[in-house]
Every structure is written in C-alpha cells, then in structure tokens.
PDB file of C-alpha atoms in Angstrom:
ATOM      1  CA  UNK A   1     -11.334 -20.374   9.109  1.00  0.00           C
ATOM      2  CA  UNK A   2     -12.903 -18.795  12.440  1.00  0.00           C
ATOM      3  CA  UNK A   3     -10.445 -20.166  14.386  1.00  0.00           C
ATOM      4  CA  UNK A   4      -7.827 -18.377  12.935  1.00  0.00           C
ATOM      5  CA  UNK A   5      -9.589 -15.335  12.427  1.00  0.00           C
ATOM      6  CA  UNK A   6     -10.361 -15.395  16.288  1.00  0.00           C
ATOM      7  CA  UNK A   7      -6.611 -15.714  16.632  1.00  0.00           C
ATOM      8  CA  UNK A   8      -5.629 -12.830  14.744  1.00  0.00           C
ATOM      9  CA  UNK A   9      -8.506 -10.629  16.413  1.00  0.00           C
ATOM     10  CA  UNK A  10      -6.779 -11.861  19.680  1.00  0.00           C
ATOM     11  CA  UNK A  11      -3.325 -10.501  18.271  1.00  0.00           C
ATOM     12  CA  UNK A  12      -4.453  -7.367  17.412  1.00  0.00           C
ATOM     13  CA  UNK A  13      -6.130  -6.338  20.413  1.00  0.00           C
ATOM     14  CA  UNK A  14      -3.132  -7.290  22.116  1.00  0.00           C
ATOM     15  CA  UNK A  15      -1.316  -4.763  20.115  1.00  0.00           C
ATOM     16  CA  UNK A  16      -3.663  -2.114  20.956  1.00  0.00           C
ATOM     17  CA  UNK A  17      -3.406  -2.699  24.544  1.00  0.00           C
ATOM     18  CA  UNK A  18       0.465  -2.676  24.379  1.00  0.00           C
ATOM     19  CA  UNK A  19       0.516  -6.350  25.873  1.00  0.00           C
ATOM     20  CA  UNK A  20       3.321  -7.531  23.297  1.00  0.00           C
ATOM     21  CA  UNK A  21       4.208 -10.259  24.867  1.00  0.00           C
ATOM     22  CA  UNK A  22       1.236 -12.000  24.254  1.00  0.00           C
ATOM     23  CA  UNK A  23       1.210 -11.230  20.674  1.00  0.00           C
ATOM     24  CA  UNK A  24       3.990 -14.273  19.900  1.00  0.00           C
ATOM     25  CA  UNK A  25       2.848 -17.209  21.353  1.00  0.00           C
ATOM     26  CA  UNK A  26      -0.412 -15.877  19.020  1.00  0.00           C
ATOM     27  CA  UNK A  27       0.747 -15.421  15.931  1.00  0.00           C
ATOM     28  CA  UNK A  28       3.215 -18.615  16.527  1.00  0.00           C
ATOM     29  CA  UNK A  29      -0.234 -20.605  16.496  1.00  0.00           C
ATOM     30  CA  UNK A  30      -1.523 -18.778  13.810  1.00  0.00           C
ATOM     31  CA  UNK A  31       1.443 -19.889  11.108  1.00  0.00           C
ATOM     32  CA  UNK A  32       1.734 -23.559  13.044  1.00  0.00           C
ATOM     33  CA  UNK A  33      -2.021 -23.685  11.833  1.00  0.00           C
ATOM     34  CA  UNK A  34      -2.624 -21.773   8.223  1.00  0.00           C
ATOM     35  CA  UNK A  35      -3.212 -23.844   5.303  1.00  0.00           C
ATOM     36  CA  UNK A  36      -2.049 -20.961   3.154  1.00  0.00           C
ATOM     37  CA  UNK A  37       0.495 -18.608   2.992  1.00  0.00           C
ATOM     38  CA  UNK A  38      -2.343 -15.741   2.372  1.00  0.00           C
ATOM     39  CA  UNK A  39      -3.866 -16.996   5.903  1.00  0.00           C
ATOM     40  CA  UNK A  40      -0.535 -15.611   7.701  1.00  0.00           C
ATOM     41  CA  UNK A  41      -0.952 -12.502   6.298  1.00  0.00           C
ATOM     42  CA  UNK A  42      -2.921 -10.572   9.167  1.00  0.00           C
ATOM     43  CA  UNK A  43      -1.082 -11.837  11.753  1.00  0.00           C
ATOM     44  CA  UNK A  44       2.446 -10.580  10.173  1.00  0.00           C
ATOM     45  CA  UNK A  45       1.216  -7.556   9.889  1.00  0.00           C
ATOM     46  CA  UNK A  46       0.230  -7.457  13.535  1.00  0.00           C
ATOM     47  CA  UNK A  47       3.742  -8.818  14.527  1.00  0.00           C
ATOM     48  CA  UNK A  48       5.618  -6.357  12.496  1.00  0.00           C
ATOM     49  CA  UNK A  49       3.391  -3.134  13.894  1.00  0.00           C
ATOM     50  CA  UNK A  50       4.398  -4.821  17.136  1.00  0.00           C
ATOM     51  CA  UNK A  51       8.049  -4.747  16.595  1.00  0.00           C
ATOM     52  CA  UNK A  52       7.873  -1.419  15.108  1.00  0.00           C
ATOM     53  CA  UNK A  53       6.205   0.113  18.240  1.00  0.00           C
ATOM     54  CA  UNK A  54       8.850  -1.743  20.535  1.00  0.00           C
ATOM     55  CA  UNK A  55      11.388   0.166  18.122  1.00  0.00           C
ATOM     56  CA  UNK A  56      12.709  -3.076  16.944  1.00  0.00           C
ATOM     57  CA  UNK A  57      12.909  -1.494  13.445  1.00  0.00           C
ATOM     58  CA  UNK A  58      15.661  -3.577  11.741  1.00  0.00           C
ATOM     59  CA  UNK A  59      13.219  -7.029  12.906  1.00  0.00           C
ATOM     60  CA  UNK A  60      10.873  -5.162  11.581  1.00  0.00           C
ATOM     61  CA  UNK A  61      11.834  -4.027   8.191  1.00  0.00           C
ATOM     62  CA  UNK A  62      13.586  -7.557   7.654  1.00  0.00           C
ATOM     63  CA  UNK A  63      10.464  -9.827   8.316  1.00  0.00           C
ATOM     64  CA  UNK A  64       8.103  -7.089   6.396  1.00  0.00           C
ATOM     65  CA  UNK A  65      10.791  -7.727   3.431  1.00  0.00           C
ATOM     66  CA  UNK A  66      10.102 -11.498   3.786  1.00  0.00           C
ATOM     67  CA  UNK A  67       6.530 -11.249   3.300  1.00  0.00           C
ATOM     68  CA  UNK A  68       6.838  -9.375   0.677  1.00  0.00           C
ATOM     69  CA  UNK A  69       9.405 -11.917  -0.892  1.00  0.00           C
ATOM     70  CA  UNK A  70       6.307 -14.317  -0.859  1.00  0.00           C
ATOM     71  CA  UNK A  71       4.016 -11.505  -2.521  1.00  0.00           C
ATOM     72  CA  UNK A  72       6.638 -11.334  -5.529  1.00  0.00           C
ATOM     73  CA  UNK A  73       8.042  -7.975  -4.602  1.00  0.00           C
ATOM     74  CA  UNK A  74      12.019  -8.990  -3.599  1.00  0.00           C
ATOM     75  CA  UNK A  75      14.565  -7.038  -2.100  1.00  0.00           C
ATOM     76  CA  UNK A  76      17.749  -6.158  -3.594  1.00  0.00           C
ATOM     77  CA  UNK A  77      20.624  -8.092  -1.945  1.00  0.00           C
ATOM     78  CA  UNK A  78      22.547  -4.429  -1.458  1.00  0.00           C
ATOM     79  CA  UNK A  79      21.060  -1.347  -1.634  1.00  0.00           C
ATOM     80  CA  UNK A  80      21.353   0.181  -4.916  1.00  0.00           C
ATOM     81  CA  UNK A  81      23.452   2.998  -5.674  1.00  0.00           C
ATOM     82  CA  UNK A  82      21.418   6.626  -4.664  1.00  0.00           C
ATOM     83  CA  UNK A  83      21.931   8.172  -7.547  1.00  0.00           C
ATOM     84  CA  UNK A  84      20.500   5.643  -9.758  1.00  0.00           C
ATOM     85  CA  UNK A  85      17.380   5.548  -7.541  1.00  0.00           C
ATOM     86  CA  UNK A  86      16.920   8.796  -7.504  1.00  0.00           C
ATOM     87  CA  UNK A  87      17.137   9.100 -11.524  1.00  0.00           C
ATOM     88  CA  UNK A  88      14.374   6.058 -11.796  1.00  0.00           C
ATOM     89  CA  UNK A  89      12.337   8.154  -8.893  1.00  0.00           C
ATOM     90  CA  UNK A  90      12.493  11.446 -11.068  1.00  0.00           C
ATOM     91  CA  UNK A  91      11.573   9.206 -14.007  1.00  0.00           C
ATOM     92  CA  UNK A  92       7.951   8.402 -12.002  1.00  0.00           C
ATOM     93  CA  UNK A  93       7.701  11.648 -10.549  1.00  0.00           C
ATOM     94  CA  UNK A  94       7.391  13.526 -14.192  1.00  0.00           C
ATOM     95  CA  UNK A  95       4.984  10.935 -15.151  1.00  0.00           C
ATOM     96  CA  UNK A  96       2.979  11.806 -12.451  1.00  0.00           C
ATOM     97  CA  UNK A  97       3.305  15.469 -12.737  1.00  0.00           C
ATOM     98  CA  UNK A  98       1.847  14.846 -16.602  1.00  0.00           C
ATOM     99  CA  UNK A  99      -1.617  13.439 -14.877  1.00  0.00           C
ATOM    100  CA  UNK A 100      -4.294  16.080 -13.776  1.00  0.00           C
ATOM    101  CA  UNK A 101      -6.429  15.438 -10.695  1.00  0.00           C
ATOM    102  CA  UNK A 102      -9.483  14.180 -12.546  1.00  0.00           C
ATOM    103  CA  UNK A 103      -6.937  11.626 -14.401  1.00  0.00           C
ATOM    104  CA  UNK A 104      -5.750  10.483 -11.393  1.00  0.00           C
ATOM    105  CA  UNK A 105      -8.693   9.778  -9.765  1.00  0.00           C
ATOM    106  CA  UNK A 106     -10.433   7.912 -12.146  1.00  0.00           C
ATOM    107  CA  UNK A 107      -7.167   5.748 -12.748  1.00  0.00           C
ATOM    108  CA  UNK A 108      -8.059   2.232 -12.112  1.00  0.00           C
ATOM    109  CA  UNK A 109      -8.113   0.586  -8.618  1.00  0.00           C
ATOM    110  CA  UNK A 110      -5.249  -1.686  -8.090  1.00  0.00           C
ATOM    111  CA  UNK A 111      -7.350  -5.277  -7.974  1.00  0.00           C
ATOM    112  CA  UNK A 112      -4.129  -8.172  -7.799  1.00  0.00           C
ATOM    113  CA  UNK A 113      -4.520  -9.262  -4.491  1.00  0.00           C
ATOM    114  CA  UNK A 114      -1.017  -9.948  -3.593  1.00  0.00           C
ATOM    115  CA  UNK A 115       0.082  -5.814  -5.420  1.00  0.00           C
ATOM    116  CA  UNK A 116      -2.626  -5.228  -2.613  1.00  0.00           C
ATOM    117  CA  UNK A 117      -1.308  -7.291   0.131  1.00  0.00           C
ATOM    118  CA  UNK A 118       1.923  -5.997  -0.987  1.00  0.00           C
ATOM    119  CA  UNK A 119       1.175  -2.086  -1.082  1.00  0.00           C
ATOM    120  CA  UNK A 120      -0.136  -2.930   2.698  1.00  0.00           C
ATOM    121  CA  UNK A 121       3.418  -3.979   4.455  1.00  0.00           C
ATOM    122  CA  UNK A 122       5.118  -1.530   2.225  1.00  0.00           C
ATOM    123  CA  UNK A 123       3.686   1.327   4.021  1.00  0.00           C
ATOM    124  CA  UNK A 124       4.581   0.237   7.397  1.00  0.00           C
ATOM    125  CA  UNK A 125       8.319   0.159   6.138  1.00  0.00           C
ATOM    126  CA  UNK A 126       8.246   4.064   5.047  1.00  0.00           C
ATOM    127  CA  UNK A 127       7.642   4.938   8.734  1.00  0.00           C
ATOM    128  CA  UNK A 128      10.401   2.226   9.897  1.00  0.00           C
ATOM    129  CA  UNK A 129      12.931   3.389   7.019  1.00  0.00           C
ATOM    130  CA  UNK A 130      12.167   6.972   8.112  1.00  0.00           C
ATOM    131  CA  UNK A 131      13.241   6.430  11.289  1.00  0.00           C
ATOM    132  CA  UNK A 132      16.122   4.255  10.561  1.00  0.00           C
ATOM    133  CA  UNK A 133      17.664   4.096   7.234  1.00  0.00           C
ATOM    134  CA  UNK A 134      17.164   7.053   4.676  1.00  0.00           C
ATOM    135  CA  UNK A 135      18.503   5.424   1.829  1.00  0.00           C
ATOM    136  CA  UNK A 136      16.692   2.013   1.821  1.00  0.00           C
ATOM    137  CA  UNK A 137      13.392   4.573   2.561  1.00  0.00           C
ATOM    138  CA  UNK A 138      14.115   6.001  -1.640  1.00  0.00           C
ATOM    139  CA  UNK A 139      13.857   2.322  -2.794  1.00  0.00           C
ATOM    140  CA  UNK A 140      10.740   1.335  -0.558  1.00  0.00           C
ATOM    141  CA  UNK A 141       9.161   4.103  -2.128  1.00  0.00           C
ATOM    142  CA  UNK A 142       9.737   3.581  -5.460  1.00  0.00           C
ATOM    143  CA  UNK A 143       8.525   0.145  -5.327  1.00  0.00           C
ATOM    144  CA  UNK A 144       4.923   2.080  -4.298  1.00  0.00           C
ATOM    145  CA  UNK A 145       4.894   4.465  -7.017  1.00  0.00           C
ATOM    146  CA  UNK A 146       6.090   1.643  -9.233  1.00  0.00           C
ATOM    147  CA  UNK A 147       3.702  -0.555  -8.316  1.00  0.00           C
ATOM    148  CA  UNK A 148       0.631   1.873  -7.938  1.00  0.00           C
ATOM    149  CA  UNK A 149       1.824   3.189 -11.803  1.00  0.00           C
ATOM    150  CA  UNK A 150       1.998  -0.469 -13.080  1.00  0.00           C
ATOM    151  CA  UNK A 151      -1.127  -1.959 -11.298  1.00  0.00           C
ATOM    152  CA  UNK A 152      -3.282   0.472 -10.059  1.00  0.00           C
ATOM    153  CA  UNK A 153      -4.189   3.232  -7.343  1.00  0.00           C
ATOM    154  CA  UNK A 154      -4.760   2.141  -4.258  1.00  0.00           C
ATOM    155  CA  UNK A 155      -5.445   3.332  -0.198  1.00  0.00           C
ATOM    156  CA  UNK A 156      -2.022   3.134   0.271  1.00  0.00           C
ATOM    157  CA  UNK A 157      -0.788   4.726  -3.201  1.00  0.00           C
ATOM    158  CA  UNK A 158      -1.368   8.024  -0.920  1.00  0.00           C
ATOM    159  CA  UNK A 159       1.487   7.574   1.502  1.00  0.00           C
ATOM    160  CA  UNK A 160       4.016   7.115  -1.259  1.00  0.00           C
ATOM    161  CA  UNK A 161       3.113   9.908  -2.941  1.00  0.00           C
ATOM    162  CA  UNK A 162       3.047  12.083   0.379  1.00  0.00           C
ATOM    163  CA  UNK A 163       6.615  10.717   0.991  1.00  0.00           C
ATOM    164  CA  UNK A 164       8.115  11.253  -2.548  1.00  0.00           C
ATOM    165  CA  UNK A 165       6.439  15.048  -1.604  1.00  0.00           C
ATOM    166  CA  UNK A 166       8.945  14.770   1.375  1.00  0.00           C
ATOM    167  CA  UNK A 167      11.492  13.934  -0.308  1.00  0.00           C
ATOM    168  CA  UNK A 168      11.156  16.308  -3.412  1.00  0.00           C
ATOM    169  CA  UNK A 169      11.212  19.145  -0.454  1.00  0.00           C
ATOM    170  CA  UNK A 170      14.538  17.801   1.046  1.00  0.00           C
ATOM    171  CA  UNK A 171      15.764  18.212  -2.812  1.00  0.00           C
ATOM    172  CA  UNK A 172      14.790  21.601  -3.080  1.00  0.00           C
ATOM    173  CA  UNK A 173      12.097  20.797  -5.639  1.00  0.00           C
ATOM    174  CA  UNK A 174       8.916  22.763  -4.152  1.00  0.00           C
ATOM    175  CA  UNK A 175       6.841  22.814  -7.219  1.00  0.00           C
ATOM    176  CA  UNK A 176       7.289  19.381  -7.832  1.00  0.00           C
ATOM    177  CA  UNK A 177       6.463  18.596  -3.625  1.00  0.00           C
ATOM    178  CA  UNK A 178       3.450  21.087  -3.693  1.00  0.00           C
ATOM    179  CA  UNK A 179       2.016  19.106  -6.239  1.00  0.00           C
ATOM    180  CA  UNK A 180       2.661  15.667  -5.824  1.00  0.00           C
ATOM    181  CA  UNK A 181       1.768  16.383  -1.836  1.00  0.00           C
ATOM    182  CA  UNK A 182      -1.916  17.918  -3.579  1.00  0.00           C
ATOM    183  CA  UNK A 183      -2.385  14.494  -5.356  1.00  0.00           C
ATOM    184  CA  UNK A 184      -2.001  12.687  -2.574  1.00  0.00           C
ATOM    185  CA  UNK A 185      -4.628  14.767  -0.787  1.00  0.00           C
ATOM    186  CA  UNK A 186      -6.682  13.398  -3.505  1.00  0.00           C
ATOM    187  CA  UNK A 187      -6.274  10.143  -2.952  1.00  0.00           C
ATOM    188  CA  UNK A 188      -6.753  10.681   0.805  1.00  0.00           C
ATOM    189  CA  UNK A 189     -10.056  12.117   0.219  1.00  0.00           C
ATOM    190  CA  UNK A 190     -11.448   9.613  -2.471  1.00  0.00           C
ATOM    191  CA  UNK A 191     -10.314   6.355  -0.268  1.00  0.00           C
ATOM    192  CA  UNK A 192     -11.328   8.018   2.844  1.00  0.00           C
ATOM    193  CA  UNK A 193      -9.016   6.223   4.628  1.00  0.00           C
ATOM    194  CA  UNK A 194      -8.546   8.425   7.384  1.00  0.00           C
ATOM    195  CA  UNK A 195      -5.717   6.384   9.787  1.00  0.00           C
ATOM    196  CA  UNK A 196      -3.219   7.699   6.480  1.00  0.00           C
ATOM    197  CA  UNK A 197      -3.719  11.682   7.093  1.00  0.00           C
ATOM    198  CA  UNK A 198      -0.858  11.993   9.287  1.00  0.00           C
ATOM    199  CA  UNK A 199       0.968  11.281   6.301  1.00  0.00           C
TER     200      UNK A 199
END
C-alpha cells in the first residue's frame, strides 16, 4: 500500500545519502507491517545494498540467501565440490556458445515473478562473492545461467554472463570469454539497463 511504498522510498534515499543508520529502524517497520512476503521485497534489497556498501559482505550474502530461500532458489548447506561446478558450468557455457546473437535475443523474457525477483538479489551477491569468497561466486553464477536457460532472459541474465566471461578468462579459455562477454553486450544493449555496464 502507499504507506509502505513511502517507507521503502524513505529507505532508499537513505542509502543514497550514506545515512545507514536510518535505513533499520525503516525497513524494521516495513516487515512489522507487510501483509506479504512479496511486500518485503524492496526493502531487503535496500538493506542488503546497505550492508554491502558498509562491507558487511558475509550479512550480506547470508540474508540475500534467505530471500532467496523464500523465492524457491535454496542454498546448498556446504559448498559443493569445484570441480563438479565447474563441469555443470562448462555444461551451460557450450549451450550457450551453440546460440547465435539473433537467437539469443529473441529468446523469451523471463516472466515468473519470483525467477525475476530472484535473478534481482542474485546479482548483488556476484559483486559480494567477488569480493569475498571465489568459490561460492561459481555456484551463484550458475544458478543465473541456470535460471536465465530454464526460464528466460532477463536484465540481469547480462551480469552472469559477463561474469562466467570472467571466469572463462581466469581459465585460460579466451574464445569461449570473448564470446560469451559479446553476448552479454547484447543483452546490455537490448534491456538498456545501463546501471549493469560496469559489468
């Protein structure tokens, strides 16, 4: 309701003015008062870009992980052996290295609202996992190109591909990076999304 979208409005120019502190008793409000789960949504995200910029990455990554529980996306208990990710990663990779620009692009938009939701606090966690945890960063991002395979392209199906480019690079794979880094150009320019082109 308008309440709570004044709220969250409140929150987020909070964030942008670096006032953090004012961001909890906000969002506090905000879940004492939704009727939904869905209603929280905005101001976790808020919170989470909050804790990331305070470099509170760990608080970060583990309260983006429990939204995401709630959007049917769970984490694994322990992370998952890195070979074995890797192999399922290389499995996506050649299936997207089979798909031709024009193929990608006119792949269908990703419309389940909670893949959506979920695509959206998955991103944040690249830049956190980046930053603080390499191997968990190979599972995060095959749960994007998983999901963006399985439901749909969407604005944030362009950071996963830019970082499975990154990562394709680190393996010595420059082909493979060149061109998965070119379809996520693609992607860039059709969403015109512009607050991804750092990646």
């Amino acid at each position: 309701d308008l309440s709570l979208h004044l709220y969250s409005l409140y929150a987020e120019v909070e964030y942008c003015n670096g006032r953090f502190h004012n961001i909890y008793p906000t969002v506090k409000c905000i879940f004492a008062h939704a009727k939904v789960y869905r209603d929280k949504l905005r101001a976790y995200a808020t919170l989470i870009k909050a804790l990331g910029a305070q470099y509170k990455l760990k608080e970060a990554t583990d309260m983006c992980f429990g939204v995401l529980s709630q959007l049917g996306v769970q984490r694994q208990s322990s992370l998952p052996d890195t070979s074995a990710v890797l192999r399922d990663l290389m499995a996506l990779k050649s299936s997207l290295e089979d798909l031709s620009g024009d193929e990608l692009l006119n792949s269908r938009e990703m419309v389940n609202s909670d893949m959506v939701a979920a695509m959206s606090f998955l991103q944040p966690l690249l830049f956190c996992n980046f930053l603080s945890n390499r191997e968990e960063l190979l599972t995060i991002v095959f749960h994007m190109l998983y999901l963006t395979l399985k439901y749909g392209i969407c604005e944030e199906s362009c950071c996963c591909l830019a970082s499975l480019s990154v990562i394709l690079c680190h393996m010595n794979d420059y082909d493979a990076s060149e061109r998965i880094g070119q379809l996520a150009i693609l992607l860039l320019d059709k969403f015109q999304y512009r607050k991804y082109i750092s990646f």
